[in-house]
CSV table of C-alpha atoms and ligand atoms in Angstrom, one decimal:
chain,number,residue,atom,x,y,z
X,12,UNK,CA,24.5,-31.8,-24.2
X,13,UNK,CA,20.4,-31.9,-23.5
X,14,UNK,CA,20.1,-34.4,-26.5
X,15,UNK,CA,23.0,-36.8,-25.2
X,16,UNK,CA,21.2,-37.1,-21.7
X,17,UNK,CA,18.0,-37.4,-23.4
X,18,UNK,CA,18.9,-40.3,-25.1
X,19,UNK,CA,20.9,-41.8,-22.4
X,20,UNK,CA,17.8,-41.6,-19.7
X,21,UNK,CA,19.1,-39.2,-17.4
X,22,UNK,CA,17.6,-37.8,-15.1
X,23,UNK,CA,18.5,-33.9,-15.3
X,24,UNK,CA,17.0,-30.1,-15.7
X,25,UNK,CA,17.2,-28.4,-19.7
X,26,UNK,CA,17.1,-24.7,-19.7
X,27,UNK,CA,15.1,-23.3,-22.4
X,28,UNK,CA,17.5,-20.6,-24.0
X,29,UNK,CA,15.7,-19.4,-26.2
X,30,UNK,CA,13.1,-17.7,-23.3
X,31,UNK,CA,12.9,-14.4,-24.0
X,32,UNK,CA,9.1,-13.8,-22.8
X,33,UNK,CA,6.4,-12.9,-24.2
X,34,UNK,CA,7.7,-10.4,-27.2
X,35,UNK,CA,9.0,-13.6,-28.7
X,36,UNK,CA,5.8,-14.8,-29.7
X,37,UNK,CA,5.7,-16.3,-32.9
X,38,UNK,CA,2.1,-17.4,-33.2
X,39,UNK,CA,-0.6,-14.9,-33.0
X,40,UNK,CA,-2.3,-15.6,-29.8
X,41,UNK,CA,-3.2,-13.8,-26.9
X,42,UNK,CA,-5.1,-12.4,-23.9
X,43,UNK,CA,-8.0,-12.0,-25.8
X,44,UNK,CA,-8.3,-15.7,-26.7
X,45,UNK,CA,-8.5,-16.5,-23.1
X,46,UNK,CA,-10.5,-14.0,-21.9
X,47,UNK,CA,-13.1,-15.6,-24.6
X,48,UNK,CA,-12.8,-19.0,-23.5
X,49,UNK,CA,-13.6,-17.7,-19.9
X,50,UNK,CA,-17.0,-16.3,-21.5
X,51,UNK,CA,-17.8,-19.0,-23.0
X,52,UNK,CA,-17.6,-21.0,-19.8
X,53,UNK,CA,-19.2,-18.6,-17.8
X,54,UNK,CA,-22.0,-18.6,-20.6
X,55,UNK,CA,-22.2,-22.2,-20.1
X,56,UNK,CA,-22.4,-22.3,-16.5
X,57,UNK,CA,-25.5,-22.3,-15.8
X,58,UNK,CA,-25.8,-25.3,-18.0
X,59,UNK,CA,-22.7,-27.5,-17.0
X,60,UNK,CA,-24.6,-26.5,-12.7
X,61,UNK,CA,-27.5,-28.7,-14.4
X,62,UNK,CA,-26.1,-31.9,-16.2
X,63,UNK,CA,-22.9,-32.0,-13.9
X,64,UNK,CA,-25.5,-31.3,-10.2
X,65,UNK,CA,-21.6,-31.9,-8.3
X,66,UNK,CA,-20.7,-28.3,-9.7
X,67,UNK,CA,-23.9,-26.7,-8.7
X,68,UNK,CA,-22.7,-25.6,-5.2
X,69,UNK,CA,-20.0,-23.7,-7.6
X,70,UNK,CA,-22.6,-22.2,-9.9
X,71,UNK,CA,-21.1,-24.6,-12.8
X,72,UNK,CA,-17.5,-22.9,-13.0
X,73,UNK,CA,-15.5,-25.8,-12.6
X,74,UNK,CA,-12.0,-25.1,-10.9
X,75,UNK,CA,-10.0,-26.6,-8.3
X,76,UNK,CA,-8.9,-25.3,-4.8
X,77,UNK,CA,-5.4,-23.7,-4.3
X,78,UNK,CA,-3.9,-25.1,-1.0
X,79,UNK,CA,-0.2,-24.3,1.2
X,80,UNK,CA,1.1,-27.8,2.1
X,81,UNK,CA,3.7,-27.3,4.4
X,82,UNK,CA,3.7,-30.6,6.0
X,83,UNK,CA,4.3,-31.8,2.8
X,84,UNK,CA,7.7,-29.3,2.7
X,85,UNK,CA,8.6,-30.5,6.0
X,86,UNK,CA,8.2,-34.1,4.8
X,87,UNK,CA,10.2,-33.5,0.9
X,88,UNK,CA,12.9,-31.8,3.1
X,89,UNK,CA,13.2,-34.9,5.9
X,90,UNK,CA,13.7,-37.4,2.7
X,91,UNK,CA,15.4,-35.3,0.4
X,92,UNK,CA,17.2,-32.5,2.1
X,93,UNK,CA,17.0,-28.7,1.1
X,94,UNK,CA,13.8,-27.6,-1.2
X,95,UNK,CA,12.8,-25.5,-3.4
X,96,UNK,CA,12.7,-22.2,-0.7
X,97,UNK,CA,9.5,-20.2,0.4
X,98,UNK,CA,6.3,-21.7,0.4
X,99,UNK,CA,5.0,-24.9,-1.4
X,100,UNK,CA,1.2,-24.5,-3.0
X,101,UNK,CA,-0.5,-27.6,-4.6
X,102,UNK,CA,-3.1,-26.6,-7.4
X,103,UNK,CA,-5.4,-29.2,-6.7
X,104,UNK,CA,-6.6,-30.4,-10.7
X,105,UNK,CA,-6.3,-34.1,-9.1
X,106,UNK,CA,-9.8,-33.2,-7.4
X,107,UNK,CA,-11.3,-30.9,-10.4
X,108,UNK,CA,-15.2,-32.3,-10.6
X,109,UNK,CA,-16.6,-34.1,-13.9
X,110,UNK,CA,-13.1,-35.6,-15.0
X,111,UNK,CA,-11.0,-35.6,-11.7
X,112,UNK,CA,-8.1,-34.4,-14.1
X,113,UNK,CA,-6.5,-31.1,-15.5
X,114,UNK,CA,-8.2,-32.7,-18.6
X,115,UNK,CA,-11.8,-31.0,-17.3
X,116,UNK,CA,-10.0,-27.9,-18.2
X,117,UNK,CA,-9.5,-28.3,-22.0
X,118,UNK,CA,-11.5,-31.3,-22.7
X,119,UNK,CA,-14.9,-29.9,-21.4
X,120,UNK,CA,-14.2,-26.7,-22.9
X,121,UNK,CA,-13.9,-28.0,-26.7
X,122,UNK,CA,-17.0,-29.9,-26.2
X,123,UNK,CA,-19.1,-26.9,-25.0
X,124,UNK,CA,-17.9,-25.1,-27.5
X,125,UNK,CA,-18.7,-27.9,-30.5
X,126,UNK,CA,-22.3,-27.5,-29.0
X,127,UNK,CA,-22.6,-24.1,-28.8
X,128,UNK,CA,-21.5,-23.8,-32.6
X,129,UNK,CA,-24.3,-26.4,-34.0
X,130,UNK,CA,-27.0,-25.0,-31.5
X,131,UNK,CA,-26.2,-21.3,-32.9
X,132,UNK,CA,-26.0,-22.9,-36.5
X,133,UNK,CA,-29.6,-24.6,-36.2
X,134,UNK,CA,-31.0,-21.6,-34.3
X,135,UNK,CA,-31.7,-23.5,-31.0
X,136,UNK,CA,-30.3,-20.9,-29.3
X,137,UNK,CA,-28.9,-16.9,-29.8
X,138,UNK,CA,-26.4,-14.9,-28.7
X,139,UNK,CA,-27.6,-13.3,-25.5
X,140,UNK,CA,-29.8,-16.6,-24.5
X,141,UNK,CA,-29.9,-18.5,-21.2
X,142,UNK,CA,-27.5,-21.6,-22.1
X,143,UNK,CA,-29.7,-24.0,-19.4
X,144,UNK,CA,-32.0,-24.4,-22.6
X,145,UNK,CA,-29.3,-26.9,-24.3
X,146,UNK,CA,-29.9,-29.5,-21.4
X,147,UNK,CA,-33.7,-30.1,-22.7
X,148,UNK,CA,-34.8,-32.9,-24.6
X,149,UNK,CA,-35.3,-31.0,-27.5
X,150,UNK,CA,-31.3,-30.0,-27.9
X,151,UNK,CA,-30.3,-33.3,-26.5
X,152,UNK,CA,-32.4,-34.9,-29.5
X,153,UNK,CA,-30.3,-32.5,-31.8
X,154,UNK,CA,-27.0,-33.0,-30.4
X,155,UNK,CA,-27.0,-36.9,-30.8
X,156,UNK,CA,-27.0,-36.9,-34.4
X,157,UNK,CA,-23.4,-35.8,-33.8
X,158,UNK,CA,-20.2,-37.9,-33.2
X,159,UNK,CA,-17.2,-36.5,-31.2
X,160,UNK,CA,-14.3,-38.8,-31.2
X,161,UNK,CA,-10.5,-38.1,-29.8
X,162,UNK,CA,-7.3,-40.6,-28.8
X,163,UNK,CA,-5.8,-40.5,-25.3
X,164,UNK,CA,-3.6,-42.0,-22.9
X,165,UNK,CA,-6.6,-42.0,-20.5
X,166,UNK,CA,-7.8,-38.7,-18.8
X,167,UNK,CA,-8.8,-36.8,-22.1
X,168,UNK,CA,-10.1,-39.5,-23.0
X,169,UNK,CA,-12.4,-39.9,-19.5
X,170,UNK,CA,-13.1,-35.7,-19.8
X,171,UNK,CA,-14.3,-35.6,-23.6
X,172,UNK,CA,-16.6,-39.0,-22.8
X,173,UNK,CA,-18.3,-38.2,-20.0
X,174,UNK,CA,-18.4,-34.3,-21.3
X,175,UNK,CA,-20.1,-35.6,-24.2
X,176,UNK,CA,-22.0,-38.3,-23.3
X,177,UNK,CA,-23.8,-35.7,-20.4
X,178,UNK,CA,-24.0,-32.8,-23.4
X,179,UNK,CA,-26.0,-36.0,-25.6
X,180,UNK,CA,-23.3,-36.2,-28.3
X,181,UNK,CA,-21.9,-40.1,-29.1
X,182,UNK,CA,-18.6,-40.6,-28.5
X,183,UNK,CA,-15.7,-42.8,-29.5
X,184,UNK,CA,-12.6,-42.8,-27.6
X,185,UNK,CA,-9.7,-44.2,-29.0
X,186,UNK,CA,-7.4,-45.4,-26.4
X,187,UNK,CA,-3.6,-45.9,-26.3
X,188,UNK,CA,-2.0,-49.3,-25.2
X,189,UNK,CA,-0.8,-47.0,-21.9
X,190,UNK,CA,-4.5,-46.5,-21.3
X,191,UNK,CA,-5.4,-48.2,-18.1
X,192,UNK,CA,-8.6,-50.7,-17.5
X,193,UNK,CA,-10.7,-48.9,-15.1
X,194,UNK,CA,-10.6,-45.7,-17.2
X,195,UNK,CA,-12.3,-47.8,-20.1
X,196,UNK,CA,-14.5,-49.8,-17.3
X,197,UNK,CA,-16.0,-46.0,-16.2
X,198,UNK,CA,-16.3,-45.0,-19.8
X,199,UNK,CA,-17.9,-47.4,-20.9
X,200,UNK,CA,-20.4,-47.2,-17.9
X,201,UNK,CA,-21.3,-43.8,-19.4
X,202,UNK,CA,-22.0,-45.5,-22.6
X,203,UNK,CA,-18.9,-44.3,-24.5
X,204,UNK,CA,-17.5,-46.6,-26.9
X,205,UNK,CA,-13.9,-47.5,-26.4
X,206,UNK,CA,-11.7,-48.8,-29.0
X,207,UNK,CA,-8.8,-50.3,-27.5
X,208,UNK,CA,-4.8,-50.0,-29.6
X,209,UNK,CA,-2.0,-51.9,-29.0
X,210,UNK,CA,0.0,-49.4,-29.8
X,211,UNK,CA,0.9,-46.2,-28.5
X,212,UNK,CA,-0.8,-42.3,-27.9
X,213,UNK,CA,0.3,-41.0,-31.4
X,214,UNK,CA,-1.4,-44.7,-33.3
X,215,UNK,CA,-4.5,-44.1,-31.6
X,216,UNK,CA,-4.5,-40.2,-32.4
X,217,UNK,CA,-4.0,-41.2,-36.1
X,218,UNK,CA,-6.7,-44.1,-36.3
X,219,UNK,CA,-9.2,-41.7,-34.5
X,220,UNK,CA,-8.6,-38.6,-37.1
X,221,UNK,CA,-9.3,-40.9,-39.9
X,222,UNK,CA,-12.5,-42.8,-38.7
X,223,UNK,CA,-14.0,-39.2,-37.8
X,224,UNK,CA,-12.8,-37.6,-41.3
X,225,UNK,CA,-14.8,-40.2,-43.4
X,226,UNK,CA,-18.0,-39.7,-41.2
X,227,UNK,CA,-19.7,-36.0,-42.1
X,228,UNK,CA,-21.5,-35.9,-38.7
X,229,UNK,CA,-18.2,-36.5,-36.6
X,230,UNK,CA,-15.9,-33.9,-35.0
X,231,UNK,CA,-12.4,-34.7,-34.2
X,232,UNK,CA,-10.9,-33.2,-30.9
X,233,UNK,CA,-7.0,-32.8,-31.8
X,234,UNK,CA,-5.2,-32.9,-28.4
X,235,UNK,CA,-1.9,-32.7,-30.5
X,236,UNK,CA,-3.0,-29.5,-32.5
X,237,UNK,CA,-5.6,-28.0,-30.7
X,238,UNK,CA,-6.0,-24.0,-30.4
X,239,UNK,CA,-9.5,-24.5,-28.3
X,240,UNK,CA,-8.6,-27.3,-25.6
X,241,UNK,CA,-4.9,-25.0,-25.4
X,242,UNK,CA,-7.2,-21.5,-24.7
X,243,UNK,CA,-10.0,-24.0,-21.8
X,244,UNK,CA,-6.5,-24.7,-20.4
X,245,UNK,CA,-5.3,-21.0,-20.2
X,246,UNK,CA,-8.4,-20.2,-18.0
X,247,UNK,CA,-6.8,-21.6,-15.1
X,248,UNK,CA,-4.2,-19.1,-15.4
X,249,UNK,CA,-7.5,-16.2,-15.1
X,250,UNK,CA,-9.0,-18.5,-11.8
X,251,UNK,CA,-5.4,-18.6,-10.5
X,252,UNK,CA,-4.5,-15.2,-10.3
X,253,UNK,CA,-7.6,-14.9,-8.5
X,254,UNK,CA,-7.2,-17.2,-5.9
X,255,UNK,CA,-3.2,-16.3,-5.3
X,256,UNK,CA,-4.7,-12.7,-4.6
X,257,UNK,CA,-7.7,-13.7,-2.5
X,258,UNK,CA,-5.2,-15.5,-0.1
X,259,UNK,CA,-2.5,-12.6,-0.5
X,260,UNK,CA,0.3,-14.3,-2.2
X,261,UNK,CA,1.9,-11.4,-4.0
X,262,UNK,CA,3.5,-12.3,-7.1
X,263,UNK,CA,5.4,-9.6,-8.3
X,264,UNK,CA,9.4,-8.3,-9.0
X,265,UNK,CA,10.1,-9.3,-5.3
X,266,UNK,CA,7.9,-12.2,-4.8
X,267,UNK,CA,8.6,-14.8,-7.8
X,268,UNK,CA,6.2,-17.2,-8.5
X,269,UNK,CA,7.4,-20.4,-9.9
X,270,UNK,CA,4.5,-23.1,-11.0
X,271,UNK,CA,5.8,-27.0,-12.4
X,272,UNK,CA,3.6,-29.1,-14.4
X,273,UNK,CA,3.7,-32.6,-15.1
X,274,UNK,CA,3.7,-32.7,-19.3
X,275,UNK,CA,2.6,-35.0,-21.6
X,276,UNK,CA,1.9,-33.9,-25.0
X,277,UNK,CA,2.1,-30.8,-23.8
X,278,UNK,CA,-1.8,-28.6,-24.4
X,279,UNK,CA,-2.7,-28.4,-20.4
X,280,UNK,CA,0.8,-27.4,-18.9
X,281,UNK,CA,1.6,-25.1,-22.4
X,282,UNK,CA,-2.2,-23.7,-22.0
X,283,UNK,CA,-1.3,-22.5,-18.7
X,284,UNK,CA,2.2,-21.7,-19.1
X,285,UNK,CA,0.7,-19.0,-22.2
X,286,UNK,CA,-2.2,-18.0,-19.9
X,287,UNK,CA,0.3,-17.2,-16.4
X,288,UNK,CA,3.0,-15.5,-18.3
X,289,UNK,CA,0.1,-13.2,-20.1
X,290,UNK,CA,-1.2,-12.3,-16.1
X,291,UNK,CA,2.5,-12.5,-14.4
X,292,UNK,CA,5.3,-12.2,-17.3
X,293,UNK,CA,8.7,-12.1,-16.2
X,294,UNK,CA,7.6,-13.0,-12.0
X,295,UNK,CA,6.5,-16.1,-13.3
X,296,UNK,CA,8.6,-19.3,-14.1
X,297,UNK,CA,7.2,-22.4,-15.5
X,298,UNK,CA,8.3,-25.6,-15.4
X,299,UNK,CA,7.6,-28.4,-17.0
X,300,UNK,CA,8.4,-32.4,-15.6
X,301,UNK,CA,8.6,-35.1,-18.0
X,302,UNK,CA,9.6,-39.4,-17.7
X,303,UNK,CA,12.6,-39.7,-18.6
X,304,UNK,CA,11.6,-42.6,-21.2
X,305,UNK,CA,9.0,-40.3,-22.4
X,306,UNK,CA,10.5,-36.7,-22.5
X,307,UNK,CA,8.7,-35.6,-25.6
X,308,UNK,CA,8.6,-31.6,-25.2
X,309,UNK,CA,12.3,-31.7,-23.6
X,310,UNK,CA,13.3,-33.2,-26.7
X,311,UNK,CA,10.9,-31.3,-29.1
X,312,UNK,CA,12.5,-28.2,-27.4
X,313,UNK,CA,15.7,-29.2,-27.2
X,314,UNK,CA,16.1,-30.5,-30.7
X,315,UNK,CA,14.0,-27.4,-32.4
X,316,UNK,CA,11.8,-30.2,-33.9
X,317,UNK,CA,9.3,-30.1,-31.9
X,318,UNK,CA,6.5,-32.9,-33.5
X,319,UNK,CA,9.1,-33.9,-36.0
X,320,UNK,CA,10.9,-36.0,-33.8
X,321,UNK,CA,9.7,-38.9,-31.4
X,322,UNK,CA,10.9,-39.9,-28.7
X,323,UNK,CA,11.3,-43.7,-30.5
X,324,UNK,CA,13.7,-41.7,-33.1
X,325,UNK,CA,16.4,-41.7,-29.9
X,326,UNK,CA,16.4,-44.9,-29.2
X,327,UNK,CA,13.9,-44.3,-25.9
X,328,UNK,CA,10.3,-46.7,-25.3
X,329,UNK,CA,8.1,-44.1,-24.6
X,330,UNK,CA,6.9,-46.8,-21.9
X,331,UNK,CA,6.0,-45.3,-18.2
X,332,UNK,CA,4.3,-45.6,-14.8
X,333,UNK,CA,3.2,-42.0,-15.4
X,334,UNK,CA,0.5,-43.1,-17.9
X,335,UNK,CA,-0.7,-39.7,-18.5
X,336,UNK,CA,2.3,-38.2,-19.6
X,337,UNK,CA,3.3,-41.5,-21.8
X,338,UNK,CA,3.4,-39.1,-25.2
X,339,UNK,CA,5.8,-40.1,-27.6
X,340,UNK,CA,5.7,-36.9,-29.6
X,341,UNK,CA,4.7,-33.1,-28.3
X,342,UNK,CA,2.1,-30.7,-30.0
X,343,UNK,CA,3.9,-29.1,-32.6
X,344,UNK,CA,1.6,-26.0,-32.0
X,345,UNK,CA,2.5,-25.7,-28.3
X,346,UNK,CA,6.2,-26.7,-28.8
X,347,UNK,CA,6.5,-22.9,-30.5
X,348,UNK,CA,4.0,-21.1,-28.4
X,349,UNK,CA,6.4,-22.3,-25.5
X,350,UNK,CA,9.9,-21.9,-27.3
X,351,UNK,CA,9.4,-18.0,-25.9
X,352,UNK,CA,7.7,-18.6,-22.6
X,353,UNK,CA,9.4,-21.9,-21.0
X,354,UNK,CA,11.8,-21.3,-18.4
X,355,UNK,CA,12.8,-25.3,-18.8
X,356,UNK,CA,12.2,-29.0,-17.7
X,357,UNK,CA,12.7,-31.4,-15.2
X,358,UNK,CA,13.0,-34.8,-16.6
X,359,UNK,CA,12.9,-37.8,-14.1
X,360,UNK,CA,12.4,-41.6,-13.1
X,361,UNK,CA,9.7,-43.3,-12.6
X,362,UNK,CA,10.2,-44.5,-9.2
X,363,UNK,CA,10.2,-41.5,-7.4
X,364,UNK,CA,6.6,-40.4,-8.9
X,365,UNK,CA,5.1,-43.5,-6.1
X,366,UNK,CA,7.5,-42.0,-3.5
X,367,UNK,CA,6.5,-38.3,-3.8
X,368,UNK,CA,2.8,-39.9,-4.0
X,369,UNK,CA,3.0,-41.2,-0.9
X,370,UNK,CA,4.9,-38.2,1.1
X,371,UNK,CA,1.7,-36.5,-0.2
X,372,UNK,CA,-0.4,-38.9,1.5
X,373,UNK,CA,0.8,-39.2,4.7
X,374,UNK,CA,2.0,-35.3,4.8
X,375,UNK,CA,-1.4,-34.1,3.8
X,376,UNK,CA,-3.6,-36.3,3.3
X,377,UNK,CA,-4.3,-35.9,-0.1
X,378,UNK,CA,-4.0,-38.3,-2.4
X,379,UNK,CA,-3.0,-37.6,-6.4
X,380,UNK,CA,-1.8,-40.5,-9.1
X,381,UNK,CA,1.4,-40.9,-10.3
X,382,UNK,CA,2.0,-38.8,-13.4
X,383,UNK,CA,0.8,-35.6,-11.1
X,384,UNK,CA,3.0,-36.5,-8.7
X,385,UNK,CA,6.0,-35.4,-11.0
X,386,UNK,CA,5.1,-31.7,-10.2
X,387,UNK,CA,7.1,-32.5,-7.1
X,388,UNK,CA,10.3,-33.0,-8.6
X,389,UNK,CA,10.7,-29.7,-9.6
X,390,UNK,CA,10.5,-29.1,-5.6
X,391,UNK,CA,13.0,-31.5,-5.0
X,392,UNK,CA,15.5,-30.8,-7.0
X,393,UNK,CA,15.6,-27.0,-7.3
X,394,UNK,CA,18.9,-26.8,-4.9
X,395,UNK,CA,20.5,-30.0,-6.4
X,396,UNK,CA,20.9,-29.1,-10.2
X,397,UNK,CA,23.6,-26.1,-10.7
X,398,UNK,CA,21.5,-25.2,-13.5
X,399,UNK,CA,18.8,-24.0,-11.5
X,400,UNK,CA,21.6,-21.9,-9.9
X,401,UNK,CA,22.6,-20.2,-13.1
X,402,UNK,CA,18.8,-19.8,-14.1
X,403,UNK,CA,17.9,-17.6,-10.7
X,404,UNK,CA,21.2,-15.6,-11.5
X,405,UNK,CA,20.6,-15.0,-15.2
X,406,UNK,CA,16.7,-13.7,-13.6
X,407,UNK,CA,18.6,-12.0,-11.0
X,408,UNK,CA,16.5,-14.1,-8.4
X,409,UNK,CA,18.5,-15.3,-5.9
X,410,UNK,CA,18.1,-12.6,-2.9
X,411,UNK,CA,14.6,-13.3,-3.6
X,412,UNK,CA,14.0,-16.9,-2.8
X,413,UNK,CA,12.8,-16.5,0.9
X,414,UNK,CA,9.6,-14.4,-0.9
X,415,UNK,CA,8.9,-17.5,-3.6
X,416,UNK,CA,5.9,-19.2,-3.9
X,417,UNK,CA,5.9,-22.6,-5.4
X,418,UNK,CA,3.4,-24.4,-7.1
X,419,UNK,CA,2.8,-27.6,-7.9
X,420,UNK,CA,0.0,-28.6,-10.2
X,421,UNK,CA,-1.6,-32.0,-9.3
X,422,UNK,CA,-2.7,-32.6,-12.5
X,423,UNK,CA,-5.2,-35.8,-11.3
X,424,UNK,CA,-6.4,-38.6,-8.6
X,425,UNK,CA,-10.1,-38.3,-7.7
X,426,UNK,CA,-11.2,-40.9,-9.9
X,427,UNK,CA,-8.9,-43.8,-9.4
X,428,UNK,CA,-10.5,-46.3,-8.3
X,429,UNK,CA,-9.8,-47.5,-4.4
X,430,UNK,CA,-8.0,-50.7,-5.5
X,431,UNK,CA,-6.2,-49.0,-7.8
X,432,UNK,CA,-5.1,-46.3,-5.4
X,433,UNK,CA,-4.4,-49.2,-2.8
X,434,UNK,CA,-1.9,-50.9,-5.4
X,435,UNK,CA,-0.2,-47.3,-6.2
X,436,UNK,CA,0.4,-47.2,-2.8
X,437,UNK,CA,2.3,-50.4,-2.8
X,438,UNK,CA,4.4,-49.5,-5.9
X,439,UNK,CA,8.1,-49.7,-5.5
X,440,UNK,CA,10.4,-49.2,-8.2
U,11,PLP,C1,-2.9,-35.3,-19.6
U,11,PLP,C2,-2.2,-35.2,-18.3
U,11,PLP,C3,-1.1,-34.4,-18.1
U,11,PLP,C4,-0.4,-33.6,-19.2
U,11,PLP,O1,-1.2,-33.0,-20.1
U,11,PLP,P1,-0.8,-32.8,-21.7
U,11,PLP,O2,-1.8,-31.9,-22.2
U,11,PLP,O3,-0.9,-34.2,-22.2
U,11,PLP,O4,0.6,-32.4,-21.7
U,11,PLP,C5,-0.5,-34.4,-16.9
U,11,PLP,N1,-1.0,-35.1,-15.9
U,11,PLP,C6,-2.1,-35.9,-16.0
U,11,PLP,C7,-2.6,-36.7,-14.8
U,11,PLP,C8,-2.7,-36.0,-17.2
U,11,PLP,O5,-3.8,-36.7,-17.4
């Protein structure tokens, strides 16, 4: 059923059946892991307030705000009719600082953690020491006879740069065919060097892991296999429990708690999915939203493949507006973490990503790009897919709605360009 509307582009909701929670857990991961990447970041703090000075009113901790948008419910509900009941959240990532994506989560994180390893190795710091030290000359000096290099779509692309062209590292960034101009323009102002492929996400992944193997001095950030850029992820889940109970939104047996995330090749929305269902288990319900010419995880999922089938292998381009989710293939590693923990996903066209863009907009005020946009679809649809009907009775949910929360993770924005914003706008497909 799934597979045959996969490859026919439909636009439809897959239930994950095998979720079963945590207890299904097949790789050996766990609270632990995140609570250490939230040290590690903490540690760092003090040093990401000096090289990154728009975090230092934050003390360095880089997170996002958590915001009710109920204009933007009363606005869904005038275009679309009934929504996703209780009250609609955004998780504001579009506005994160450094790399004005989710990607700040993960991205930042693996590079931090790369220079914390050498600067332990070559004794410019210990454990226990103030981490402000590594933005001296004398670190800086040491770090730039390393390489990092990665392949992205765009926004990890933009986070590992300018995270490691600020730590002193060089950088390469391989970029995707999807990639778009401006995000090399700003790299390349931060003088990263971008190597341009005129194919797709997985080509430029593949090129990128051999150039770094061959060189002895490069490190090679993974995004398709990745345990550290999946635990920097996860911390949001930590920062998010927080804010939910700073502004007293109970999550809990009578209060449900249901999050959607735009996916791509799956490590941010997977790296939260792991890190919320550790904090909320069964009261939370995650969701992820993929194109439907790119639904890699849906198909991953839906197959049991996971990374041993593409997209391409169904007959589907892999070509869409959302040019952060344009993944041909998911992470094979976050395919089984989530085969326990997913509640399902929403797979959609591209056209409505400019409309729901633009509700935001005019609602709220707030603008986000495209690919985040697709959080709202999970919104939208909730009442209009029957399946979502048989998944609140299967979680014995649906007395419970009124008490929901609903988040949707705006997973970028801040940095599009004006011109760029001001043609989104204008989109209509
Ligand atoms: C990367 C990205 C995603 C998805 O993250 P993955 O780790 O690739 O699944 C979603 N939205 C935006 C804007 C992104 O840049």
């Amino acid at each position: 059923m799934a597979m045959e509307k996969l490859k026919r582009g439909e636009e439809f909701l897959y239930l994950n059946d095998k979720e079963c929670g945590l207890t299904g857990l097949t790789v050996d991961i766990g609270m632990e892991d995140i609570k250490e990447a939230s040290a590690r970041l903490s540690r760092f703090a003090p040093f990401i307030a000096k090289v990154f000075p728009e975090t230092a009113a934050a003390a360095g901790i880089i997170e996002s705000e958590l915001m009710a948008i109920p204009e933007m419910k009363v606005a869904l509900t005038n275009a679309y009719g009934e929504v996703a009941p209780g009250t609609l959240l955004l998780k504001m990532d579009s506005h994160l600082p450094i790399a004005g994506s989710i990607k700040a989560r993960g991205g930042i994180y693996e590079v931090l953690k790369h220079a914390e390893e050498i600067a332990l190795e070559r004794g410019l710091i210990h454990p226990g020491d103030h981490y402000e030290k590594l933005a001296e000359a004398e670190a800086r000096e040491l770090f730039s006879k390393y390489k990092i290099q990665v392949g992205s779509t765009g926004n990890l692309g933009l986070s590992i740069g300018i995270a490691s062209a600020a730590v002193g590292f060089k950088v390469i960034v391989h970029m995707s065919a999807d990639a778009r101009q401006w995000k090399k323009d700003l790299l390349r102002s931060h003088g990263v060097e971008v190597i341009e492929y005129q194919d797709d996400y997985s080509k430029a992944v593949e090129e990128g892991r051999k150039l770094s193997d061959e060189d002895p001095t490069s490190y090679f950030i993974d995004d398709e296999n990745s345990k550290d850029l999946f635990m920097g992820y996860a911390v949001a889940a930590l920062r998010l429990g927080t804010q939910l109970e700073e502004q007293k939104i109970k999550v809990d047996g009578e209060h449900p708690l249901f999050v959607y995330l735009p996916c791509g090749v799956g490590g941010a929305p997977g790296g939260i999915t792991f890190g919320l269902k550790e904090i909320f288990g069964e009261h939370v319900h995650c969701f992820f939203i993929e194109p439907i010419a790119a639904p890699c995880m849906t198909l991953g999922m839906a197959s049991g493949l996971h990374n041993e089938i593409s997209v391409k292998d169904i007959g589907l381009s892999g070509q869409t507006h959302a040019d952060g989710l344009a993944v041909g293939r998911a992470s094979g590693f976050v395919g089984k973490v989530m085969e326990p923990l997913l509640a399902g996903c929403f797979t959609m066209a591209d056209g409505s990503l400019y409309d729901y863009m633009r509700l935001l907009l005019s609602s709220e005020e707030v603008f986000i790009e495209p690919s985040a946009a697709a959080s709202f679809e999970g919104v939208v649809k909730f009442c209009k897919y029957p399946e979502m009907k048989t998944y609140l009775q299967k979680h014995n949910l649906e007395d419970k709605m009124d008490n929901a929360s609903h988040i949707a993770w705006a997973t970028g924005g801040v940095l599009v360009p004006a011109e760029i914003q001001e043609e989104y706008i204008r989109t209509k497909i």
